[in-house]
Amino acid sequence: MEKAKVAVFIGSASDEATVAPCADILKKLGIPFRFTVTSAHRTPELVDSLEAAGCEVFICAAGMAAHLAGAVAARTMKPVIGIPVAASPLGGMDALLATVQMPPGFPVATVALDKAGARNAAWLAAQILALHDPELAHKIRISRERFKSDVAVAGAEIEAKYC
């Protein structure tokens, strides 16, 4: 198995379905990754071992107090992307604020809540890696052209139906 360039951490196994779209996009782009459950407080050494093995970007999804992304950012100088998960009665607002409000010098790039955030976390990780990988940059450009084409097709279908 190729060494992971991206680590995707979830704070609980119950977050798997929410974050699975992130893994799907990384697979589609051919980016080697590791997707696992970890704990901000109980297993912080996983960050060190993955970084030593060549991991370049960390994606962390957590709900409620959402300490995971911040704890990872405290242990690495690699980019950290946080996905806030709506796991409490506050609808994810607690996770969003905990993920985005980091002290100076320890940034966490924060994306949207839940599955939309999981998708954008994968795209952001890919863009970071593409800074030094022209083949990956080309894959991203092709994907964006496909997105553009999908909008044009949907627009033509609606226009044909109503105009």
Short mmCIF file of N, CA and C in Angstrom, two decimals:
data_model
loop_
_atom_site.label_atom_id
_atom_site.label_comp_id
_atom_site.label_asym_id
_atom_site.label_seq_id
_atom_site.Cartn_x
_atom_site.Cartn_y
_atom_site.Cartn_z
N MET A 1 0.83 -1.18 0.00
CA MET A 1 0.00 0.00 0.00
C MET A 1 0.89 1.26 0.00
N GLU A 2 0.54 2.21 -0.85
CA GLU A 2 1.29 3.46 -0.95
C GLU A 2 1.15 4.28 0.33
N LYS A 3 2.20 5.00 0.69
CA LYS A 3 2.16 5.82 1.90
C LYS A 3 1.10 6.91 1.76
N ALA A 4 0.38 7.15 2.84
CA ALA A 4 -0.69 8.15 2.85
C ALA A 4 -0.13 9.55 2.71
N LYS A 5 -0.67 10.32 1.75
CA LYS A 5 -0.35 11.74 1.65
C LYS A 5 -1.34 12.56 2.47
N VAL A 6 -2.52 11.98 2.70
CA VAL A 6 -3.57 12.65 3.47
C VAL A 6 -4.04 11.70 4.56
N ALA A 7 -4.20 12.24 5.76
CA ALA A 7 -4.82 11.49 6.85
C ALA A 7 -6.21 12.06 7.07
N VAL A 8 -7.19 11.20 7.10
CA VAL A 8 -8.57 11.61 7.39
C VAL A 8 -8.93 11.00 8.73
N PHE A 9 -9.08 11.86 9.72
CA PHE A 9 -9.39 11.42 11.07
C PHE A 9 -10.83 11.75 11.41
N ILE A 10 -11.52 10.79 11.99
CA ILE A 10 -12.85 11.05 12.54
C ILE A 10 -12.77 10.80 14.04
N GLY A 11 -13.49 11.60 14.79
CA GLY A 11 -13.45 11.50 16.24
C GLY A 11 -14.26 10.36 16.79
N SER A 12 -15.14 9.80 15.97
CA SER A 12 -16.00 8.71 16.41
C SER A 12 -16.40 7.88 15.18
N ALA A 13 -16.56 6.59 15.37
CA ALA A 13 -16.99 5.73 14.27
C ALA A 13 -18.36 6.16 13.74
N SER A 14 -19.15 6.83 14.56
CA SER A 14 -20.46 7.29 14.10
C SER A 14 -20.36 8.40 13.05
N ASP A 15 -19.17 8.98 12.88
CA ASP A 15 -18.96 10.02 11.87
C ASP A 15 -18.60 9.45 10.49
N GLU A 16 -18.44 8.14 10.39
CA GLU A 16 -17.98 7.53 9.14
C GLU A 16 -18.84 7.90 7.94
N ALA A 17 -20.14 7.74 8.03
CA ALA A 17 -21.01 8.01 6.87
C ALA A 17 -20.96 9.49 6.47
N THR A 18 -20.80 10.37 7.45
CA THR A 18 -20.72 11.80 7.17
C THR A 18 -19.46 12.15 6.40
N VAL A 19 -18.37 11.49 6.71
CA VAL A 19 -17.07 11.84 6.14
C VAL A 19 -16.69 10.97 4.94
N ALA A 20 -17.45 9.92 4.69
CA ALA A 20 -17.16 9.02 3.56
C ALA A 20 -17.03 9.74 2.22
N PRO A 21 -17.81 10.80 1.93
CA PRO A 21 -17.62 11.50 0.65
C PRO A 21 -16.21 12.06 0.46
N CYS A 22 -15.54 12.38 1.55
CA CYS A 22 -14.15 12.84 1.49
C CYS A 22 -13.27 11.73 0.93
N ALA A 23 -13.42 10.54 1.48
CA ALA A 23 -12.64 9.39 1.02
C ALA A 23 -12.94 9.07 -0.43
N ASP A 24 -14.20 9.18 -0.82
CA ASP A 24 -14.59 8.89 -2.21
C ASP A 24 -13.85 9.81 -3.19
N ILE A 25 -13.77 11.09 -2.86
CA ILE A 25 -13.10 12.05 -3.75
C ILE A 25 -11.59 11.80 -3.78
N LEU A 26 -10.99 11.55 -2.62
CA LEU A 26 -9.56 11.25 -2.60
C LEU A 26 -9.25 10.02 -3.44
N LYS A 27 -10.09 8.99 -3.34
CA LYS A 27 -9.91 7.79 -4.17
C LYS A 27 -10.00 8.13 -5.65
N LYS A 28 -11.04 8.88 -6.00
CA LYS A 28 -11.27 9.24 -7.40
C LYS A 28 -10.08 10.00 -7.98
N LEU A 29 -9.45 10.83 -7.16
CA LEU A 29 -8.30 11.61 -7.61
C LEU A 29 -6.98 10.84 -7.52
N GLY A 30 -7.03 9.63 -6.96
CA GLY A 30 -5.82 8.80 -6.86
C GLY A 30 -4.86 9.25 -5.79
N ILE A 31 -5.38 9.90 -4.75
CA ILE A 31 -4.54 10.38 -3.66
C ILE A 31 -4.50 9.32 -2.56
N PRO A 32 -3.32 8.81 -2.23
CA PRO A 32 -3.25 7.83 -1.14
C PRO A 32 -3.58 8.48 0.20
N PHE A 33 -4.41 7.81 0.98
CA PHE A 33 -4.85 8.38 2.25
C PHE A 33 -5.08 7.28 3.27
N ARG A 34 -5.16 7.71 4.51
CA ARG A 34 -5.54 6.82 5.61
C ARG A 34 -6.78 7.41 6.26
N PHE A 35 -7.81 6.61 6.43
CA PHE A 35 -9.08 7.03 7.01
C PHE A 35 -9.28 6.22 8.28
N THR A 36 -9.28 6.89 9.43
CA THR A 36 -9.34 6.15 10.69
C THR A 36 -10.00 6.98 11.79
N VAL A 37 -10.37 6.28 12.85
CA VAL A 37 -10.89 6.92 14.06
C VAL A 37 -9.69 7.21 14.96
N THR A 38 -9.66 8.41 15.51
CA THR A 38 -8.60 8.75 16.46
C THR A 38 -9.17 9.70 17.51
N SER A 39 -8.43 9.91 18.54
CA SER A 39 -8.87 10.77 19.63
C SER A 39 -7.88 11.90 19.85
N ALA A 40 -8.40 13.09 19.96
CA ALA A 40 -7.54 14.26 20.22
C ALA A 40 -6.73 14.08 21.49
N HIS A 41 -7.32 13.40 22.47
CA HIS A 41 -6.69 13.31 23.78
C HIS A 41 -6.06 11.95 24.07
N ARG A 42 -6.58 10.90 23.46
CA ARG A 42 -6.10 9.56 23.79
C ARG A 42 -5.05 9.01 22.83
N THR A 43 -5.07 9.45 21.57
CA THR A 43 -4.12 8.88 20.59
C THR A 43 -3.42 9.96 19.76
N PRO A 44 -2.89 11.00 20.38
CA PRO A 44 -2.27 12.09 19.61
C PRO A 44 -1.01 11.66 18.87
N GLU A 45 -0.36 10.60 19.32
CA GLU A 45 0.88 10.15 18.69
C GLU A 45 0.67 9.65 17.26
N LEU A 46 -0.55 9.34 16.87
CA LEU A 46 -0.83 8.91 15.49
C LEU A 46 -0.43 10.00 14.50
N VAL A 47 -0.62 11.26 14.89
CA VAL A 47 -0.22 12.38 14.03
C VAL A 47 1.28 12.31 13.77
N ASP A 48 2.06 12.11 14.82
CA ASP A 48 3.52 12.06 14.69
C ASP A 48 3.97 10.94 13.77
N SER A 49 3.38 9.75 13.93
CA SER A 49 3.81 8.62 13.11
C SER A 49 3.42 8.80 11.65
N LEU A 50 2.25 9.35 11.39
CA LEU A 50 1.85 9.59 9.99
C LEU A 50 2.68 10.69 9.35
N GLU A 51 2.95 11.73 10.10
CA GLU A 51 3.78 12.81 9.57
C GLU A 51 5.19 12.29 9.25
N ALA A 52 5.74 11.48 10.13
CA ALA A 52 7.07 10.90 9.90
C ALA A 52 7.07 10.00 8.67
N ALA A 53 5.92 9.39 8.37
CA ALA A 53 5.82 8.49 7.22
C ALA A 53 5.52 9.25 5.92
N GLY A 54 5.40 10.58 5.99
CA GLY A 54 5.23 11.36 4.77
C GLY A 54 3.86 11.97 4.54
N CYS A 55 2.97 11.87 5.52
CA CYS A 55 1.65 12.49 5.36
C CYS A 55 1.82 14.00 5.23
N GLU A 56 1.11 14.61 4.26
CA GLU A 56 1.29 16.03 3.97
C GLU A 56 0.11 16.92 4.38
N VAL A 57 -1.07 16.33 4.53
CA VAL A 57 -2.26 17.09 4.89
C VAL A 57 -3.09 16.24 5.85
N PHE A 58 -3.63 16.89 6.88
CA PHE A 58 -4.50 16.21 7.85
C PHE A 58 -5.91 16.78 7.75
N ILE A 59 -6.89 15.91 7.64
CA ILE A 59 -8.30 16.29 7.64
C ILE A 59 -8.91 15.70 8.90
N CYS A 60 -9.59 16.54 9.68
CA CYS A 60 -10.13 16.09 10.96
C CYS A 60 -11.61 16.45 11.06
N ALA A 61 -12.43 15.45 11.33
CA ALA A 61 -13.86 15.67 11.49
C ALA A 61 -14.27 15.33 12.91
N ALA A 62 -14.98 16.26 13.53
CA ALA A 62 -15.45 16.01 14.89
C ALA A 62 -16.65 16.89 15.18
N GLY A 63 -17.48 16.42 16.09
CA GLY A 63 -18.65 17.18 16.50
C GLY A 63 -18.51 17.67 17.93
N MET A 64 -19.54 18.34 18.37
CA MET A 64 -19.63 18.89 19.71
C MET A 64 -18.43 19.80 20.03
N ALA A 65 -17.60 19.45 21.00
CA ALA A 65 -16.47 20.30 21.37
C ALA A 65 -15.42 20.35 20.27
N ALA A 66 -15.37 19.34 19.43
CA ALA A 66 -14.53 19.30 18.22
C ALA A 66 -13.07 19.69 18.47
N HIS A 67 -12.44 19.03 19.40
CA HIS A 67 -11.04 19.32 19.72
C HIS A 67 -10.06 18.70 18.73
N LEU A 68 -10.50 17.76 17.92
CA LEU A 68 -9.58 16.97 17.11
C LEU A 68 -8.70 17.81 16.19
N ALA A 69 -9.29 18.67 15.38
CA ALA A 69 -8.50 19.46 14.43
C ALA A 69 -7.49 20.36 15.16
N GLY A 70 -7.90 20.97 16.22
CA GLY A 70 -7.00 21.84 16.98
C GLY A 70 -5.86 21.06 17.62
N ALA A 71 -6.16 19.89 18.14
CA ALA A 71 -5.12 19.06 18.75
C ALA A 71 -4.12 18.61 17.70
N VAL A 72 -4.60 18.29 16.51
CA VAL A 72 -3.69 17.90 15.42
C VAL A 72 -2.85 19.10 15.00
N ALA A 73 -3.48 20.26 14.86
CA ALA A 73 -2.74 21.47 14.47
C ALA A 73 -1.64 21.80 15.48
N ALA A 74 -1.86 21.46 16.74
CA ALA A 74 -0.85 21.72 17.77
C ALA A 74 0.36 20.80 17.65
N ARG A 75 0.19 19.67 16.94
CA ARG A 75 1.26 18.67 16.85
C ARG A 75 2.01 18.69 15.53
N THR A 76 1.48 19.41 14.51
CA THR A 76 2.12 19.38 13.20
C THR A 76 2.17 20.77 12.60
N MET A 77 3.11 20.96 11.70
CA MET A 77 3.17 22.20 10.92
C MET A 77 2.57 21.97 9.53
N LYS A 78 2.07 20.77 9.28
CA LYS A 78 1.40 20.46 8.01
C LYS A 78 0.01 21.08 8.02
N PRO A 79 -0.58 21.32 6.83
CA PRO A 79 -1.93 21.87 6.80
C PRO A 79 -2.95 20.94 7.47
N VAL A 80 -3.84 21.55 8.23
CA VAL A 80 -4.93 20.82 8.89
C VAL A 80 -6.24 21.43 8.42
N ILE A 81 -7.14 20.56 7.98
CA ILE A 81 -8.46 20.96 7.51
C ILE A 81 -9.48 20.37 8.47
N GLY A 82 -10.36 21.21 8.99
CA GLY A 82 -11.37 20.76 9.94
C GLY A 82 -12.74 20.68 9.31
N ILE A 83 -13.42 19.57 9.57
CA ILE A 83 -14.81 19.38 9.14
C ILE A 83 -15.66 19.36 10.41
N PRO A 84 -16.43 20.41 10.66
CA PRO A 84 -17.33 20.39 11.82
C PRO A 84 -18.51 19.43 11.54
N VAL A 85 -18.84 18.61 12.53
CA VAL A 85 -19.92 17.64 12.37
C VAL A 85 -21.06 18.02 13.30
N ALA A 86 -22.27 18.05 12.75
CA ALA A 86 -23.46 18.37 13.53
C ALA A 86 -23.85 17.15 14.36
N ALA A 87 -23.36 17.10 15.60
CA ALA A 87 -23.58 15.92 16.44
C ALA A 87 -24.26 16.24 17.76
N SER A 88 -24.73 17.46 17.91
CA SER A 88 -25.32 17.84 19.18
C SER A 88 -26.64 18.59 18.94
N PRO A 89 -27.35 18.88 20.00
CA PRO A 89 -28.59 19.66 19.85
C PRO A 89 -28.36 21.07 19.29
N LEU A 90 -27.12 21.51 19.26
CA LEU A 90 -26.81 22.84 18.72
C LEU A 90 -26.67 22.82 17.20
N GLY A 91 -26.87 21.69 16.57
CA GLY A 91 -26.88 21.60 15.12
C GLY A 91 -25.53 21.82 14.45
N GLY A 92 -24.46 21.62 15.18
CA GLY A 92 -23.13 21.78 14.60
C GLY A 92 -22.49 23.13 14.86
N MET A 93 -23.25 24.08 15.40
CA MET A 93 -22.68 25.41 15.67
C MET A 93 -21.53 25.32 16.67
N ASP A 94 -21.65 24.44 17.66
CA ASP A 94 -20.58 24.25 18.63
C ASP A 94 -19.32 23.72 17.95
N ALA A 95 -19.48 22.74 17.07
CA ALA A 95 -18.33 22.16 16.36
C ALA A 95 -17.72 23.18 15.41
N LEU A 96 -18.56 23.94 14.74
CA LEU A 96 -18.07 24.97 13.81
C LEU A 96 -17.21 25.99 14.56
N LEU A 97 -17.73 26.51 15.65
CA LEU A 97 -16.97 27.51 16.40
C LEU A 97 -15.69 26.94 17.00
N ALA A 98 -15.75 25.72 17.50
CA ALA A 98 -14.55 25.10 18.08
C ALA A 98 -13.48 24.86 17.01
N THR A 99 -13.92 24.57 15.80
CA THR A 99 -12.97 24.27 14.72
C THR A 99 -12.36 25.54 14.14
N VAL A 100 -13.16 26.56 14.01
CA VAL A 100 -12.70 27.78 13.33
C VAL A 100 -11.95 28.73 14.28
N GLN A 101 -12.24 28.69 15.56
CA GLN A 101 -11.65 29.65 16.50
C GLN A 101 -10.35 29.11 17.09
N MET A 102 -9.29 29.18 16.32
CA MET A 102 -7.99 28.68 16.77
C MET A 102 -7.09 29.85 17.17
N PRO A 103 -6.16 29.61 18.10
CA PRO A 103 -5.25 30.68 18.49
C PRO A 103 -4.25 31.00 17.38
N PRO A 104 -3.73 32.22 17.36
CA PRO A 104 -2.75 32.60 16.33
C PRO A 104 -1.58 31.61 16.26
N GLY A 105 -1.21 31.27 15.04
CA GLY A 105 -0.08 30.37 14.83
C GLY A 105 -0.46 28.91 14.70
N PHE A 106 -1.72 28.57 14.96
CA PHE A 106 -2.19 27.19 14.88
C PHE A 106 -3.48 27.12 14.06
N PRO A 107 -3.41 27.51 12.79
CA PRO A 107 -4.63 27.58 11.99
C PRO A 107 -5.21 26.22 11.62
N VAL A 108 -6.51 26.20 11.50
CA VAL A 108 -7.23 25.06 10.95
C VAL A 108 -8.12 25.62 9.84
N ALA A 109 -7.88 25.17 8.62
CA ALA A 109 -8.74 25.57 7.51
C ALA A 109 -10.07 24.87 7.73
N THR A 110 -11.12 25.63 7.89
CA THR A 110 -12.41 25.06 8.26
C THR A 110 -13.37 25.11 7.08
N VAL A 111 -13.98 23.97 6.80
CA VAL A 111 -14.94 23.87 5.70
C VAL A 111 -16.34 23.75 6.27
N ALA A 112 -17.32 23.57 5.41
CA ALA A 112 -18.71 23.49 5.82
C ALA A 112 -18.99 22.27 6.71
N LEU A 113 -20.15 22.27 7.29
CA LEU A 113 -20.58 21.15 8.12
C LEU A 113 -20.83 19.89 7.29
N ASP A 114 -20.61 18.77 7.90
CA ASP A 114 -21.05 17.46 7.44
C ASP A 114 -20.57 17.08 6.04
N LYS A 115 -21.42 16.47 5.23
CA LYS A 115 -21.01 15.90 3.94
C LYS A 115 -20.50 16.95 2.96
N ALA A 116 -21.11 18.13 2.95
CA ALA A 116 -20.61 19.19 2.06
C ALA A 116 -19.18 19.56 2.46
N GLY A 117 -18.94 19.65 3.75
CA GLY A 117 -17.61 19.94 4.25
C GLY A 117 -16.64 18.82 3.96
N ALA A 118 -17.10 17.58 4.06
CA ALA A 118 -16.24 16.43 3.77
C ALA A 118 -15.76 16.47 2.31
N ARG A 119 -16.68 16.81 1.42
CA ARG A 119 -16.30 16.92 0.00
C ARG A 119 -15.27 18.04 -0.20
N ASN A 120 -15.56 19.20 0.35
CA ASN A 120 -14.64 20.33 0.16
C ASN A 120 -13.31 20.11 0.87
N ALA A 121 -13.29 19.37 1.95
CA ALA A 121 -12.02 19.06 2.61
C ALA A 121 -11.13 18.24 1.67
N ALA A 122 -11.73 17.29 0.97
CA ALA A 122 -10.95 16.49 0.01
C ALA A 122 -10.43 17.36 -1.12
N TRP A 123 -11.30 18.24 -1.65
CA TRP A 123 -10.87 19.13 -2.75
C TRP A 123 -9.76 20.07 -2.27
N LEU A 124 -9.88 20.60 -1.07
CA LEU A 124 -8.85 21.50 -0.55
C LEU A 124 -7.53 20.75 -0.34
N ALA A 125 -7.58 19.57 0.21
CA ALA A 125 -6.37 18.77 0.37
C ALA A 125 -5.73 18.51 -0.99
N ALA A 126 -6.55 18.19 -1.99
CA ALA A 126 -6.04 17.94 -3.34
C ALA A 126 -5.37 19.20 -3.90
N GLN A 127 -5.98 20.35 -3.69
CA GLN A 127 -5.39 21.60 -4.19
C GLN A 127 -4.04 21.88 -3.50
N ILE A 128 -3.94 21.59 -2.23
CA ILE A 128 -2.68 21.78 -1.51
C ILE A 128 -1.61 20.88 -2.11
N LEU A 129 -1.95 19.62 -2.31
CA LEU A 129 -0.99 18.67 -2.87
C LEU A 129 -0.64 19.01 -4.32
N ALA A 130 -1.60 19.57 -5.04
CA ALA A 130 -1.40 19.91 -6.46
C ALA A 130 -0.40 21.05 -6.65
N LEU A 131 -0.09 21.78 -5.60
CA LEU A 131 0.90 22.84 -5.72
C LEU A 131 2.24 22.29 -6.22
N HIS A 132 2.50 21.02 -5.92
CA HIS A 132 3.76 20.40 -6.32
C HIS A 132 3.54 19.12 -7.13
N ASP A 133 2.33 18.97 -7.68
CA ASP A 133 2.00 17.75 -8.43
C ASP A 133 1.17 18.15 -9.66
N PRO A 134 1.84 18.39 -10.79
CA PRO A 134 1.13 18.84 -12.00
C PRO A 134 0.08 17.84 -12.49
N GLU A 135 0.31 16.56 -12.29
CA GLU A 135 -0.68 15.56 -12.71
C GLU A 135 -1.97 15.69 -11.90
N LEU A 136 -1.83 15.89 -10.60
CA LEU A 136 -3.00 16.08 -9.75
C LEU A 136 -3.69 17.40 -10.11
N ALA A 137 -2.93 18.44 -10.37
CA ALA A 137 -3.52 19.72 -10.78
C ALA A 137 -4.36 19.53 -12.04
N HIS A 138 -3.87 18.73 -12.97
CA HIS A 138 -4.61 18.45 -14.21
C HIS A 138 -5.93 17.72 -13.89
N LYS A 139 -5.89 16.75 -12.99
CA LYS A 139 -7.11 16.03 -12.58
C LYS A 139 -8.14 16.99 -11.98
N ILE A 140 -7.67 17.93 -11.19
CA ILE A 140 -8.59 18.90 -10.58
C ILE A 140 -9.20 19.79 -11.67
N ARG A 141 -8.39 20.24 -12.63
CA ARG A 141 -8.91 21.05 -13.73
C ARG A 141 -9.97 20.29 -14.53
N ILE A 142 -9.71 19.03 -14.81
CA ILE A 142 -10.67 18.19 -15.55
C ILE A 142 -11.97 18.06 -14.75
N SER A 143 -11.87 17.84 -13.47
CA SER A 143 -13.06 17.73 -12.61
C SER A 143 -13.86 19.02 -12.63
N ARG A 144 -13.18 20.15 -12.56
CA ARG A 144 -13.89 21.44 -12.58
C ARG A 144 -14.58 21.67 -13.91
N GLU A 145 -13.96 21.24 -14.99
CA GLU A 145 -14.61 21.35 -16.31
C GLU A 145 -15.87 20.49 -16.34
N ARG A 146 -15.79 19.31 -15.73
CA ARG A 146 -16.95 18.43 -15.66
C ARG A 146 -18.07 19.08 -14.84
N PHE A 147 -17.71 19.72 -13.74
CA PHE A 147 -18.71 20.42 -12.93
C PHE A 147 -19.39 21.50 -13.76
N LYS A 148 -18.59 22.24 -14.50
CA LYS A 148 -19.10 23.31 -15.36
C LYS A 148 -20.05 22.73 -16.41
N SER A 149 -19.66 21.64 -17.01
CA SER A 149 -20.48 20.98 -18.03
C SER A 149 -21.79 20.48 -17.43
N ASP A 150 -21.72 19.93 -16.21
CA ASP A 150 -22.93 19.44 -15.54
C ASP A 150 -23.96 20.56 -15.35
N VAL A 151 -23.48 21.75 -15.02
CA VAL A 151 -24.38 22.90 -14.84
C VAL A 151 -25.02 23.27 -16.17
N ALA A 152 -24.23 23.28 -17.23
CA ALA A 152 -24.76 23.62 -18.55
C ALA A 152 -25.82 22.61 -19.00
N VAL A 153 -25.57 21.34 -18.75
CA VAL A 153 -26.54 20.30 -19.12
C VAL A 153 -27.83 20.47 -18.32
N ALA A 154 -27.70 20.69 -17.01
CA ALA A 154 -28.89 20.88 -16.16
C ALA A 154 -29.67 22.11 -16.61
N GLY A 155 -28.96 23.17 -16.95
CA GLY A 155 -29.63 24.38 -17.43
C GLY A 155 -30.38 24.14 -18.72
N ALA A 156 -29.76 23.42 -19.65
CA ALA A 156 -30.41 23.12 -20.93
C ALA A 156 -31.65 22.26 -20.72
N GLU A 157 -31.57 21.30 -19.81
CA GLU A 157 -32.74 20.45 -19.53
C GLU A 157 -33.89 21.25 -18.96
N ILE A 158 -33.60 22.15 -18.03
CA ILE A 158 -34.67 23.00 -17.45
C ILE A 158 -35.25 23.92 -18.51
N GLU A 159 -34.39 24.52 -19.31
CA GLU A 159 -34.87 25.42 -20.37
C GLU A 159 -35.74 24.67 -21.37
N ALA A 160 -35.34 23.47 -21.74
CA ALA A 160 -36.12 22.68 -22.69
C ALA A 160 -37.48 22.32 -22.12
N LYS A 161 -37.53 22.11 -20.83
CA LYS A 161 -38.76 21.72 -20.18
C LYS A 161 -39.74 22.88 -20.05
N TYR A 162 -39.24 24.09 -19.82
CA TYR A 162 -40.12 25.22 -19.51
C TYR A 162 -40.16 26.33 -20.56
N CYS A 163 -39.21 26.36 -21.47
CA CYS A 163 -39.16 27.48 -22.39
C CYS A 163 -39.64 27.10 -23.79
#
